[in-house]
Amino acid sequence: MNSMKSYLLLLSTLCIAVLFSRCTGKMSAQNATQSSRSTKGLKDYYKNYFTMGVAVSPRELRTDAAKLVAEHFASVTPENAMKMGPIHPRENEYFWSDADTIVAFAKKNKMKVRGHTLVWHAQTPNWLFTGANGDTVSKQLLLQRMKDHITTVVNRYKGSIYAWDVVNEAIDDNNQLYLRNTAWYRICGEEFIAKAFEYAHAADPKAVLFYNDYNTENPGKRDRIFKLVKGLKDAGVPIHGVGLQGHWSVNNPSREELEQSIKMFSSLGLQVQVTELDVSVYAGRQGGQLINGQRDTSSTFTAEMEQQQLEKYKMVFDVFRKYKKELTGVTFWNISDRYSWLDGRGRKNYPLLFDRNLQPKKAFWEVVNF
Ligand code: G3I
């Protein structure tokens, strides 16, 4: 009897030992997988799908975030440095330093650069719209100024910048209207859009030229953007792509809305890129606007937010991979939760794949585990 007991004891000990070694072996393999996988960058996981990019500032490239940018991305977009105001503050004065810093970083790290943006209603200096005696500039002079700006900037970065957001956000958010009521439109009429593309193409015939906008999954706005870009294409204007900015949130867009947008714009023979991707942890379109201006004091990234966000990132990247023939690039807007343009709305946001310590979040693993 004793020998039977000792046999059973030995057998159960052996079983526990085998189970334990399998369990620790599995965990270490998983950890090893994650640690080895995390040495693989986003761009490596997606090298057979599309270019993975990120918007940056010169300041961030002087911090520890620079290493993450070089490891995970194959393209950079200047968040602000190449907009009209920052790069051309006065009529006869350009400020190249910040833009040059970003282009030099890209060159050093063998990355591509998306130029952003040549013509926009925001961050545009007042001198552009002001005539000699302080009145509103004429259409002819404004188009000449636009041409000089685009020619100077595009020429400077010819060969370094592969794609430009030529015109940004020209369509109004109000479904009853068409073009946004901007100084460009009021002074030049719709013609400023085609002219911008023609000037950019003349300056660099090799650059891929995009029309860029947000809420492109909102059916009403999408239809009016489609009308604009189809009209440009049909008129022989050198437009090559549409940028879906992708300022989404945990509850938008739906898979159907996103697929419809990619299908519609690519049906025109245009490239599609997601140019400013982030998934706000607050509901609503365009990154989750403050509801009635209510300041949200929640400064924690809750487990519920994280779960909703990883589900949204999983869905959109499933769609991106499905349309890899139509989608030529996906660019995140800002590097990590350390800083997001969305933070300026009276509350901290957590819209990206890397946390404030630059570590991959759960959403990162959803994006790369396919
Ligand atoms: O550089 C000045 C600084 O000298 C000054 O002291 C400071 C305070 O006034 O302002 C600084 O400029 C700010 C700039 O960001 C650089 O930080 C501007 O005020 C501020 O308006 C600007 O915000 C940018 C915003 O575009 C402008 O509308 C955001 O960083 C940028 O992320 C955001 O990006 C846009 C895309 O270009 C187009 N799609 C939407 C997206 C989000 O709005």
mmCIF file of C-alpha atoms and ligand atoms in Angstrom:
data_model
loop_
_atom_site.group_PDB
_atom_site.id
_atom_site.type_symbol
_atom_site.label_atom_id
_atom_site.label_comp_id
_atom_site.label_asym_id
_atom_site.label_seq_id
_atom_site.Cartn_x
_atom_site.Cartn_y
_atom_site.Cartn_z
ATOM 1 C CA MET A 1 0.000 0.000 0.000
ATOM 2 C CA ASN A 2 2.807 2.384 0.937
ATOM 3 C CA SER A 3 4.559 1.715 -2.374
ATOM 4 C CA MET A 4 1.295 2.527 -4.222
ATOM 5 C CA LYS A 5 0.997 5.824 -2.278
ATOM 6 C CA SER A 6 4.580 6.817 -3.015
ATOM 7 C CA TYR A 7 4.041 5.917 -6.693
ATOM 8 C CA LEU A 8 0.909 8.115 -6.891
ATOM 9 C CA LEU A 9 2.723 10.947 -5.033
ATOM 10 C CA LEU A 10 5.645 10.686 -7.471
ATOM 11 C CA LEU A 11 3.252 10.666 -10.450
ATOM 12 C CA SER A 12 1.300 13.732 -9.237
ATOM 13 C CA THR A 13 4.579 15.576 -8.542
ATOM 14 C CA LEU A 14 5.787 14.799 -12.020
ATOM 15 C CA CYS A 15 2.477 16.021 -13.531
ATOM 16 C CA ILE A 16 2.678 19.320 -11.589
ATOM 17 C CA ALA A 17 6.295 19.764 -12.689
ATOM 18 C CA VAL A 18 5.392 19.209 -16.334
ATOM 19 C CA LEU A 19 2.434 21.596 -16.118
ATOM 20 C CA PHE A 20 4.565 24.269 -14.385
ATOM 21 C CA SER A 21 7.359 24.057 -16.932
ATOM 22 C CA ARG A 22 4.826 24.263 -19.786
ATOM 23 C CA CYS A 23 3.138 27.260 -18.184
ATOM 24 C CA THR A 24 6.347 29.211 -17.517
ATOM 25 C CA GLY A 25 7.665 28.165 -20.888
ATOM 26 C CA LYS A 26 4.512 29.542 -22.526
ATOM 27 C CA MET A 27 4.679 32.812 -20.587
ATOM 28 C CA SER A 28 8.325 33.358 -21.366
ATOM 29 C CA ALA A 29 7.616 32.540 -25.006
ATOM 30 C CA GLN A 30 4.773 35.041 -24.954
ATOM 31 C CA ASN A 31 6.955 37.630 -23.274
ATOM 32 C CA ALA A 32 9.723 36.802 -25.680
ATOM 33 C CA THR A 33 7.245 37.095 -28.529
ATOM 34 C CA GLN A 34 6.032 40.450 -27.286
ATOM 35 C CA SER A 35 9.516 41.738 -26.534
ATOM 36 C CA SER A 36 10.874 40.449 -29.867
ATOM 37 C CA ARG A 37 7.717 41.625 -31.594
ATOM 38 C CA SER A 38 7.982 45.064 -30.013
ATOM 39 C CA THR A 39 11.485 45.377 -31.531
ATOM 40 C CA LYS A 40 9.651 45.022 -34.848
ATOM 41 C CA GLY A 41 8.168 48.408 -35.766
ATOM 42 C CA LEU A 42 4.664 49.181 -37.012
ATOM 43 C CA LYS A 43 6.217 49.875 -40.411
ATOM 44 C CA ASP A 44 7.686 46.349 -40.511
ATOM 45 C CA TYR A 45 4.360 44.679 -39.765
ATOM 46 C CA TYR A 46 2.778 46.711 -42.563
ATOM 47 C CA LYS A 47 5.577 46.802 -45.098
ATOM 48 C CA ASN A 48 3.496 44.714 -47.527
ATOM 49 C CA TYR A 49 0.407 46.882 -47.051
ATOM 50 C CA PHE A 50 1.059 50.645 -47.001
ATOM 51 C CA THR A 51 3.467 53.309 -45.717
ATOM 52 C CA MET A 52 3.087 53.905 -41.974
ATOM 53 C CA GLY A 53 3.627 57.534 -41.004
ATOM 54 C CA VAL A 54 3.388 59.995 -38.126
ATOM 55 C CA ALA A 55 3.040 63.761 -37.672
ATOM 56 C CA VAL A 56 5.922 65.357 -35.808
ATOM 57 C CA SER A 57 7.306 68.675 -34.588
ATOM 58 C CA PRO A 58 11.019 69.637 -34.479
ATOM 59 C CA ARG A 59 10.748 69.855 -30.673
ATOM 60 C CA GLU A 60 9.649 66.214 -30.370
ATOM 61 C CA LEU A 61 12.491 65.091 -32.642
ATOM 62 C CA ARG A 62 14.889 66.444 -30.036
ATOM 63 C CA THR A 63 13.429 64.149 -27.332
ATOM 64 C CA ASP A 64 13.377 60.382 -26.651
ATOM 65 C CA ALA A 65 10.350 60.194 -28.974
ATOM 66 C CA ALA A 66 12.712 60.448 -31.958
ATOM 67 C CA LYS A 67 13.848 56.854 -31.436
ATOM 68 C CA LEU A 68 10.245 55.623 -31.456
ATOM 69 C CA VAL A 69 9.525 57.570 -34.662
ATOM 70 C CA ALA A 70 12.518 56.029 -36.475
ATOM 71 C CA GLU A 71 11.702 52.523 -35.188
ATOM 72 C CA HIS A 72 7.979 52.432 -35.998
ATOM 73 C CA PHE A 73 7.398 54.744 -38.959
ATOM 74 C CA ALA A 74 8.535 55.031 -42.580
ATOM 75 C CA SER A 75 7.159 58.530 -43.200
ATOM 76 C CA VAL A 76 6.815 61.819 -41.323
ATOM 77 C CA THR A 77 4.443 64.761 -41.761
ATOM 78 C CA PRO A 78 5.313 68.164 -40.279
ATOM 79 C CA GLU A 79 2.423 68.827 -37.871
ATOM 80 C CA ASN A 80 2.734 72.623 -38.325
ATOM 81 C CA ALA A 81 6.140 73.543 -39.755
ATOM 82 C CA MET A 82 5.137 73.653 -43.426
ATOM 83 C CA LYS A 83 1.846 75.504 -43.050
ATOM 84 C CA MET A 84 1.707 78.977 -44.620
ATOM 85 C CA GLY A 85 1.895 80.929 -41.374
ATOM 86 C CA PRO A 86 4.870 79.123 -39.805
ATOM 87 C CA ILE A 87 6.910 78.838 -43.044
ATOM 88 C CA HIS A 88 5.998 82.135 -44.756
ATOM 89 C CA PRO A 89 5.142 84.599 -41.993
ATOM 90 C CA ARG A 90 5.713 87.764 -44.044
ATOM 91 C CA GLU A 91 5.529 88.377 -47.783
ATOM 92 C CA ASN A 92 9.278 88.463 -48.360
ATOM 93 C CA GLU A 93 10.300 86.227 -45.473
ATOM 94 C CA TYR A 94 10.371 82.446 -45.222
ATOM 95 C CA PHE A 95 11.219 80.511 -42.050
ATOM 96 C CA TRP A 96 12.786 77.230 -43.161
ATOM 97 C CA SER A 97 14.495 76.015 -39.995
ATOM 98 C CA ASP A 98 11.696 73.867 -38.505
ATOM 99 C CA ALA A 99 10.710 72.303 -41.822
ATOM 100 C CA ASP A 100 14.361 71.675 -42.700
ATOM 101 C CA THR A 101 14.885 69.952 -39.323
ATOM 102 C CA ILE A 102 12.068 67.513 -40.044
ATOM 103 C CA VAL A 103 13.215 66.826 -43.609
ATOM 104 C CA ALA A 104 16.799 66.280 -42.397
ATOM 105 C CA PHE A 105 15.560 63.820 -39.739
ATOM 106 C CA ALA A 106 13.642 61.923 -42.398
ATOM 107 C CA LYS A 107 16.686 61.787 -44.686
ATOM 108 C CA LYS A 108 18.938 60.573 -41.857
ATOM 109 C CA ASN A 109 16.464 57.805 -41.008
ATOM 110 C CA LYS A 110 15.649 56.904 -44.610
ATOM 111 C CA MET A 111 12.024 58.005 -44.192
ATOM 112 C CA LYS A 112 9.610 59.609 -46.643
ATOM 113 C CA VAL A 113 7.980 62.995 -46.045
ATOM 114 C CA ARG A 114 4.371 64.073 -46.638
ATOM 115 C CA GLY A 115 4.151 67.839 -47.098
ATOM 116 C CA HIS A 116 1.339 69.499 -45.120
ATOM 117 C CA THR A 117 -0.242 71.828 -46.233
ATOM 118 C CA LEU A 118 0.039 74.281 -49.133
ATOM 119 C CA VAL A 119 -3.411 75.962 -49.022
ATOM 120 C CA TRP A 120 -5.640 76.039 -45.931
ATOM 121 C CA HIS A 121 -7.895 78.593 -44.235
ATOM 122 C CA ALA A 122 -6.218 78.126 -40.828
ATOM 123 C CA GLN A 123 -2.703 79.199 -39.812
ATOM 124 C CA THR A 124 -2.622 81.431 -42.904
ATOM 125 C CA PRO A 125 -0.963 84.852 -42.436
ATOM 126 C CA ASN A 126 -3.117 87.958 -42.910
ATOM 127 C CA TRP A 127 -0.609 89.615 -45.248
ATOM 128 C CA LEU A 128 -1.648 87.158 -47.938
ATOM 129 C CA PHE A 129 -5.168 88.600 -48.105
ATOM 130 C CA THR A 130 -4.213 92.251 -47.641
ATOM 131 C CA GLY A 131 -3.727 94.619 -50.584
ATOM 132 C CA ALA A 132 -1.188 97.474 -50.932
ATOM 133 C CA ASN A 133 -3.366 100.044 -49.115
ATOM 134 C CA GLY A 134 -4.653 97.655 -46.456
ATOM 135 C CA ASP A 135 -7.804 96.656 -48.310
ATOM 136 C CA THR A 136 -8.685 93.140 -49.460
ATOM 137 C CA VAL A 137 -6.275 91.781 -52.025
ATOM 138 C CA SER A 138 -7.434 91.302 -55.626
ATOM 139 C CA LYS A 139 -8.081 87.798 -56.997
ATOM 140 C CA GLN A 140 -5.211 88.208 -59.456
ATOM 141 C CA LEU A 141 -2.694 89.235 -56.777
ATOM 142 C CA LEU A 142 -3.850 86.523 -54.361
ATOM 143 C CA LEU A 143 -3.427 83.825 -57.017
ATOM 144 C CA GLN A 144 0.019 85.210 -57.826
ATOM 145 C CA ARG A 145 0.957 85.090 -54.117
ATOM 146 C CA MET A 146 -0.374 81.537 -53.893
ATOM 147 C CA LYS A 147 1.686 80.578 -56.952
ATOM 148 C CA ASP A 148 4.851 82.168 -55.553
ATOM 149 C CA HIS A 149 4.348 80.415 -52.187
ATOM 150 C CA ILE A 150 3.654 76.988 -53.646
ATOM 151 C CA THR A 151 6.472 77.244 -56.200
ATOM 152 C CA THR A 152 9.030 78.354 -53.592
ATOM 153 C CA VAL A 153 8.103 75.756 -50.965
ATOM 154 C CA VAL A 154 7.580 72.796 -53.309
ATOM 155 C CA ASN A 155 10.794 73.556 -55.192
ATOM 156 C CA ARG A 156 12.797 73.683 -51.959
ATOM 157 C CA TYR A 157 11.755 70.180 -50.992
ATOM 158 C CA LYS A 158 11.596 68.659 -54.466
ATOM 159 C CA GLY A 159 12.969 65.114 -54.228
ATOM 160 C CA SER A 160 12.584 65.089 -50.435
ATOM 161 C CA ILE A 161 8.789 65.263 -50.224
ATOM 162 C CA TYR A 162 6.916 62.508 -52.091
ATOM 163 C CA ALA A 163 3.371 63.747 -51.462
ATOM 164 C CA TRP A 164 1.630 67.032 -50.637
ATOM 165 C CA ASP A 165 -1.655 67.902 -48.997
ATOM 166 C CA VAL A 166 -2.202 70.626 -51.577
ATOM 167 C CA VAL A 167 -5.598 71.907 -50.377
ATOM 168 C CA ASN A 168 -6.888 71.177 -46.877
ATOM 169 C CA GLU A 169 -10.506 71.278 -45.639
ATOM 170 C CA ALA A 170 -12.150 73.324 -48.407
ATOM 171 C CA ILE A 171 -15.576 71.678 -47.957
ATOM 172 C CA ASP A 172 -17.986 73.133 -45.399
ATOM 173 C CA ASP A 173 -19.247 70.994 -42.506
ATOM 174 C CA ASN A 174 -22.807 72.239 -43.081
ATOM 175 C CA ASN A 175 -24.527 69.776 -45.427
ATOM 176 C CA GLN A 176 -26.616 72.647 -46.836
ATOM 177 C CA LEU A 177 -23.463 74.365 -48.092
ATOM 178 C CA TYR A 178 -20.696 73.271 -50.494
ATOM 179 C CA LEU A 179 -17.368 75.122 -50.201
ATOM 180 C CA ARG A 180 -16.248 76.519 -46.848
ATOM 181 C CA ASN A 181 -16.683 80.307 -46.686
ATOM 182 C CA THR A 182 -12.959 81.178 -46.492
ATOM 183 C CA ALA A 183 -10.987 84.183 -47.713
ATOM 184 C CA TRP A 184 -9.625 81.971 -50.494
ATOM 185 C CA TYR A 185 -13.147 81.227 -51.700
ATOM 186 C CA ARG A 186 -14.554 84.710 -51.188
ATOM 187 C CA ILE A 187 -11.723 86.340 -53.161
ATOM 188 C CA CYS A 188 -10.968 83.733 -55.847
ATOM 189 C CA GLY A 189 -14.120 81.604 -56.097
ATOM 190 C CA GLU A 190 -13.773 77.825 -56.490
ATOM 191 C CA GLU A 191 -10.881 78.328 -58.942
ATOM 192 C CA PHE A 192 -8.304 78.602 -56.127
ATOM 193 C CA ILE A 193 -8.470 74.857 -55.615
ATOM 194 C CA ALA A 194 -7.601 73.835 -59.181
ATOM 195 C CA LYS A 195 -4.931 76.552 -59.340
ATOM 196 C CA ALA A 196 -3.256 75.216 -56.196
ATOM 197 C CA PHE A 197 -2.960 71.746 -57.722
ATOM 198 C CA GLU A 198 -1.691 73.156 -61.044
ATOM 199 C CA TYR A 199 0.973 75.277 -59.326
ATOM 200 C CA ALA A 200 2.127 72.340 -57.179
ATOM 201 C CA HIS A 201 2.321 69.996 -60.162
ATOM 202 C CA ALA A 202 4.282 72.538 -62.188
ATOM 203 C CA ALA A 203 6.768 72.892 -59.307
ATOM 204 C CA ASP A 204 7.238 69.142 -58.814
ATOM 205 C CA PRO A 205 5.649 66.898 -61.467
ATOM 206 C CA LYS A 206 6.682 63.804 -59.497
ATOM 207 C CA ALA A 207 4.925 64.724 -56.259
ATOM 208 C CA VAL A 208 1.677 62.886 -55.416
ATOM 209 C CA LEU A 209 -0.939 65.583 -54.861
ATOM 210 C CA PHE A 210 -3.781 65.132 -52.329
ATOM 211 C CA TYR A 211 -6.972 66.868 -51.377
ATOM 212 C CA ASN A 212 -7.205 66.412 -47.567
ATOM 213 C CA ASP A 213 -10.242 66.697 -45.267
ATOM 214 C CA TYR A 214 -11.891 65.388 -42.101
ATOM 215 C CA ASN A 215 -15.282 63.750 -41.362
ATOM 216 C CA THR A 216 -14.879 62.083 -44.763
ATOM 217 C CA GLU A 217 -16.992 59.134 -43.478
ATOM 218 C CA ASN A 218 -19.920 61.459 -42.755
ATOM 219 C CA PRO A 219 -22.143 60.648 -45.778
ATOM 220 C CA GLY A 220 -23.257 64.241 -46.450
ATOM 221 C CA LYS A 221 -19.737 65.665 -46.340
ATOM 222 C CA ARG A 222 -18.296 62.689 -48.192
ATOM 223 C CA ASP A 223 -20.688 63.248 -51.113
ATOM 224 C CA ARG A 224 -19.660 66.898 -51.407
ATOM 225 C CA ILE A 225 -15.947 66.032 -51.248
ATOM 226 C CA PHE A 226 -16.592 63.404 -53.928
ATOM 227 C CA LYS A 227 -18.297 66.053 -56.097
ATOM 228 C CA LEU A 228 -15.273 68.355 -55.685
ATOM 229 C CA VAL A 229 -12.542 65.810 -56.428
ATOM 230 C CA LYS A 230 -14.501 64.222 -59.297
ATOM 231 C CA GLY A 231 -14.892 67.658 -60.833
ATOM 232 C CA LEU A 232 -11.169 68.314 -60.518
ATOM 233 C CA LYS A 233 -10.311 64.930 -62.010
ATOM 234 C CA ASP A 234 -12.793 65.329 -64.885
ATOM 235 C CA ALA A 235 -11.343 68.770 -65.651
ATOM 236 C CA GLY A 236 -7.848 67.273 -65.972
ATOM 237 C CA VAL A 237 -6.544 68.964 -62.817
ATOM 238 C CA PRO A 238 -3.410 67.107 -61.540
ATOM 239 C CA ILE A 239 -4.957 65.595 -58.383
ATOM 240 C CA HIS A 240 -3.721 62.109 -57.476
ATOM 241 C CA GLY A 241 -5.229 61.276 -54.111
ATOM 242 C CA VAL A 242 -7.675 61.970 -51.312
ATOM 243 C CA GLY A 243 -6.557 62.235 -47.689
ATOM 244 C CA LEU A 244 -9.044 60.915 -45.121
ATOM 245 C CA GLN A 245 -7.752 62.688 -42.028
ATOM 246 C CA GLY A 246 -9.069 60.006 -39.686
ATOM 247 C CA HIS A 247 -9.689 62.078 -36.558
ATOM 248 C CA TRP A 248 -11.994 59.403 -35.240
ATOM 249 C CA SER A 249 -13.260 58.427 -31.815
ATOM 250 C CA VAL A 250 -14.385 55.359 -29.914
ATOM 251 C CA ASN A 251 -17.824 55.491 -31.495
ATOM 252 C CA ASN A 252 -17.083 56.593 -35.063
ATOM 253 C CA PRO A 253 -16.791 55.776 -37.895
ATOM 254 C CA SER A 254 -18.618 52.507 -38.474
ATOM 255 C CA ARG A 255 -16.944 49.834 -40.598
ATOM 256 C CA GLU A 256 -19.543 50.417 -43.327
ATOM 257 C CA GLU A 257 -18.938 54.192 -43.410
ATOM 258 C CA LEU A 258 -15.166 53.685 -43.613
ATOM 259 C CA GLU A 259 -15.338 51.040 -46.334
ATOM 260 C CA GLN A 260 -17.723 53.229 -48.352
ATOM 261 C CA SER A 261 -15.335 56.180 -48.213
ATOM 262 C CA ILE A 262 -12.347 54.148 -49.389
ATOM 263 C CA LYS A 263 -14.399 52.541 -52.171
ATOM 264 C CA MET A 264 -15.914 55.846 -53.361
ATOM 265 C CA PHE A 265 -12.717 57.844 -53.637
ATOM 266 C CA SER A 266 -10.618 55.009 -55.062
ATOM 267 C CA SER A 267 -13.347 54.450 -57.694
ATOM 268 C CA LEU A 268 -12.179 57.742 -59.229
ATOM 269 C CA GLY A 269 -8.735 56.241 -59.813
ATOM 270 C CA LEU A 270 -7.345 58.294 -56.914
ATOM 271 C CA GLN A 271 -5.010 57.017 -54.216
ATOM 272 C CA VAL A 272 -6.515 57.033 -50.721
ATOM 273 C CA GLN A 273 -4.476 57.727 -47.611
ATOM 274 C CA VAL A 274 -5.439 58.088 -43.972
ATOM 275 C CA THR A 275 -3.426 61.202 -43.171
ATOM 276 C CA GLU A 276 -4.090 62.214 -39.524
ATOM 277 C CA LEU A 277 -5.213 59.114 -37.633
ATOM 278 C CA ASP A 278 -6.132 59.216 -33.967
ATOM 279 C CA VAL A 279 -8.958 57.601 -31.990
ATOM 280 C CA SER A 280 -10.218 59.929 -29.299
ATOM 281 C CA VAL A 281 -11.414 58.198 -26.148
ATOM 282 C CA TYR A 282 -14.392 60.555 -26.046
ATOM 283 C CA ALA A 283 -17.429 59.951 -28.258
ATOM 284 C CA GLY A 284 -18.351 62.120 -31.214
ATOM 285 C CA ARG A 285 -16.996 63.046 -34.604
ATOM 286 C CA GLN A 286 -13.740 64.917 -35.256
ATOM 287 C CA GLY A 287 -12.039 63.566 -32.211
ATOM 288 C CA GLY A 288 -14.850 63.964 -29.759
ATOM 289 C CA GLN A 289 -15.773 67.623 -29.489
ATOM 290 C CA LEU A 290 -16.469 68.945 -26.031
ATOM 291 C CA ILE A 291 -20.193 68.441 -25.489
ATOM 292 C CA ASN A 292 -21.717 71.951 -25.097
ATOM 293 C CA GLY A 293 -18.285 73.151 -24.040
ATOM 294 C CA GLN A 294 -18.436 71.061 -20.863
ATOM 295 C CA ARG A 295 -14.921 70.774 -19.487
ATOM 296 C CA ASP A 296 -14.200 67.154 -18.749
ATOM 297 C CA THR A 297 -12.000 66.792 -15.682
ATOM 298 C CA SER A 298 -11.429 63.076 -16.219
ATOM 299 C CA SER A 299 -7.691 62.784 -16.528
ATOM 300 C CA THR A 300 -7.478 58.997 -16.374
ATOM 301 C CA PHE A 301 -7.375 56.549 -19.251
ATOM 302 C CA THR A 302 -9.946 54.103 -17.932
ATOM 303 C CA ALA A 303 -10.100 50.377 -18.731
ATOM 304 C CA GLU A 304 -13.407 50.994 -20.486
ATOM 305 C CA MET A 305 -11.835 53.670 -22.696
ATOM 306 C CA GLU A 306 -8.954 51.327 -23.486
ATOM 307 C CA GLN A 307 -11.267 48.485 -24.466
ATOM 308 C CA GLN A 308 -13.415 50.698 -26.704
ATOM 309 C CA GLN A 309 -10.324 52.224 -28.306
ATOM 310 C CA LEU A 310 -8.607 48.911 -29.061
ATOM 311 C CA GLU A 311 -11.819 47.626 -30.664
ATOM 312 C CA LYS A 312 -11.958 50.698 -32.914
ATOM 313 C CA TYR A 313 -8.277 50.452 -33.856
ATOM 314 C CA LYS A 314 -8.717 46.729 -34.565
ATOM 315 C CA MET A 315 -11.664 47.428 -36.867
ATOM 316 C CA VAL A 316 -10.084 50.258 -38.834
ATOM 317 C CA PHE A 317 -6.860 48.335 -39.424
ATOM 318 C CA ASP A 318 -8.847 45.260 -40.515
ATOM 319 C CA VAL A 319 -10.428 47.575 -43.117
ATOM 320 C CA PHE A 320 -7.091 49.168 -44.038
ATOM 321 C CA ARG A 321 -5.561 45.750 -44.728
ATOM 322 C CA LYS A 322 -8.620 44.701 -46.754
ATOM 323 C CA TYR A 323 -8.128 47.733 -49.019
ATOM 324 C CA LYS A 324 -4.333 47.607 -49.264
ATOM 325 C CA LYS A 325 -4.565 48.032 -53.037
ATOM 326 C CA GLU A 326 -6.430 51.340 -52.658
ATOM 327 C CA LEU A 327 -4.719 52.614 -49.499
ATOM 328 C CA THR A 328 -1.145 53.855 -49.980
ATOM 329 C CA GLY A 329 -0.464 55.319 -46.557
ATOM 330 C CA VAL A 330 -1.659 55.564 -42.959
ATOM 331 C CA THR A 331 -0.274 58.442 -40.897
ATOM 332 C CA PHE A 332 -0.927 58.959 -37.186
ATOM 333 C CA TRP A 333 -1.444 62.515 -35.959
ATOM 334 C CA ASN A 334 1.095 62.861 -33.149
ATOM 335 C CA ILE A 335 3.453 60.244 -31.756
ATOM 336 C CA SER A 336 2.116 59.119 -28.370
ATOM 337 C CA ASP A 337 -0.387 60.003 -25.630
ATOM 338 C CA ARG A 338 2.330 62.232 -24.178
ATOM 339 C CA TYR A 339 0.998 64.967 -26.492
ATOM 340 C CA SER A 340 -2.033 65.138 -28.752
ATOM 341 C CA TRP A 341 -3.572 68.162 -30.485
ATOM 342 C CA LEU A 342 -6.796 66.901 -28.882
ATOM 343 C CA ASP A 343 -5.444 67.771 -25.436
ATOM 344 C CA GLY A 344 -6.285 71.409 -26.127
ATOM 345 C CA ARG A 345 -10.002 70.860 -25.638
ATOM 346 C CA GLY A 346 -10.111 71.207 -21.892
ATOM 347 C CA ARG A 347 -9.268 67.560 -21.168
ATOM 348 C CA LYS A 348 -6.451 65.047 -21.552
ATOM 349 C CA ASN A 349 -6.926 62.615 -24.416
ATOM 350 C CA TYR A 350 -5.286 59.238 -25.046
ATOM 351 C CA PRO A 351 -5.841 58.774 -28.802
ATOM 352 C CA LEU A 352 -2.694 56.969 -29.993
ATOM 353 C CA LEU A 353 -0.982 53.556 -29.910
ATOM 354 C CA PHE A 354 1.813 54.523 -27.520
ATOM 355 C CA ASP A 355 1.313 55.669 -23.916
ATOM 356 C CA ARG A 356 2.907 58.649 -22.205
ATOM 357 C CA ASN A 357 6.008 56.561 -21.505
ATOM 358 C CA LEU A 358 6.229 55.727 -25.211
ATOM 359 C CA GLN A 359 5.258 52.092 -24.522
ATOM 360 C CA PRO A 360 2.892 50.146 -26.843
ATOM 361 C CA LYS A 361 -0.699 50.136 -25.535
ATOM 362 C CA LYS A 362 -3.115 47.214 -25.886
ATOM 363 C CA ALA A 363 -4.395 48.814 -29.080
ATOM 364 C CA PHE A 364 -0.884 48.530 -30.573
ATOM 365 C CA TRP A 365 -0.987 44.741 -30.159
ATOM 366 C CA GLU A 366 -4.450 44.608 -31.737
ATOM 367 C CA VAL A 367 -3.046 46.485 -34.752
ATOM 368 C CA VAL A 368 -0.019 44.237 -35.222
ATOM 369 C CA ASN A 369 -1.511 40.850 -34.311
ATOM 370 C CA PHE A 370 -3.054 39.847 -37.613
HETATM 371 O O1 G3I B 1 4.020 78.367 -32.565
HETATM 372 C C1 G3I B 1 3.125 79.212 -31.822
HETATM 373 C C2 G3I B 1 3.843 79.737 -30.591
HETATM 374 O O2 G3I B 1 4.904 80.613 -31.013
HETATM 375 C C3 G3I B 1 2.839 80.506 -29.729
HETATM 376 O O3 G3I B 1 3.488 80.934 -28.550
HETATM 377 C C4 G3I B 1 1.672 79.572 -29.388
HETATM 378 C C5 G3I B 1 0.642 80.213 -28.500
HETATM 379 O O4 G3I B 1 -0.167 81.071 -29.282
HETATM 380 O O5 G3I B 1 1.027 79.142 -30.604
HETATM 381 C C6 G3I B 1 1.928 78.375 -31.387
HETATM 382 O O6 G3I B 1 1.261 77.991 -32.568
HETATM 383 C C7 G3I B 1 0.287 76.949 -32.361
HETATM 384 C C8 G3I B 1 0.673 75.765 -33.250
HETATM 385 O O7 G3I B 1 -0.326 74.735 -33.173
HETATM 386 C C9 G3I B 1 2.020 75.151 -32.855
HETATM 387 O O8 G3I B 1 1.920 74.645 -31.556
HETATM 388 C C10 G3I B 1 -1.073 77.500 -32.801
HETATM 389 O O9 G3I B 1 -1.470 78.495 -31.888
HETATM 390 C C11 G3I B 1 -2.087 76.372 -32.792
HETATM 391 O O10 G3I B 1 -3.325 76.828 -33.344
HETATM 392 C C12 G3I B 1 -1.580 75.227 -33.675
HETATM 393 O O11 G3I B 1 -2.529 74.165 -33.603
HETATM 394 C C13 G3I B 1 -2.376 73.225 -34.670
HETATM 395 C C14 G3I B 1 -3.675 73.221 -35.476
HETATM 396 O O12 G3I B 1 -3.588 72.239 -36.516
HETATM 397 C C15 G3I B 1 -3.916 74.561 -36.101
HETATM 398 O O13 G3I B 1 -5.205 74.643 -36.466
HETATM 399 C C16 G3I B 1 -2.135 71.843 -34.075
HETATM 400 O O14 G3I B 1 -0.858 71.796 -33.440
HETATM 401 C C17 G3I B 1 -2.168 70.800 -35.190
HETATM 402 O O15 G3I B 1 -2.109 69.478 -34.650
HETATM 403 C C18 G3I B 1 -3.458 70.918 -35.980
HETATM 404 O O16 G3I B 1 -3.422 70.008 -37.045
HETATM 405 C C19 G3I B 1 -4.563 70.049 -37.946
HETATM 406 C C20 G3I B 1 -4.056 69.720 -39.328
HETATM 407 O O17 G3I B 1 -3.051 70.615 -39.690
HETATM 408 C C21 G3I B 1 -5.215 69.714 -40.317
HETATM 409 N N1 G3I B 1 -6.264 68.787 -39.895
HETATM 410 C C22 G3I B 1 -6.758 69.039 -38.537
HETATM 411 C C23 G3I B 1 -5.618 69.000 -37.534
HETATM 412 C C24 G3I B 1 -6.131 69.219 -36.136
HETATM 413 O O18 G3I B 1 -6.683 70.508 -36.008
#
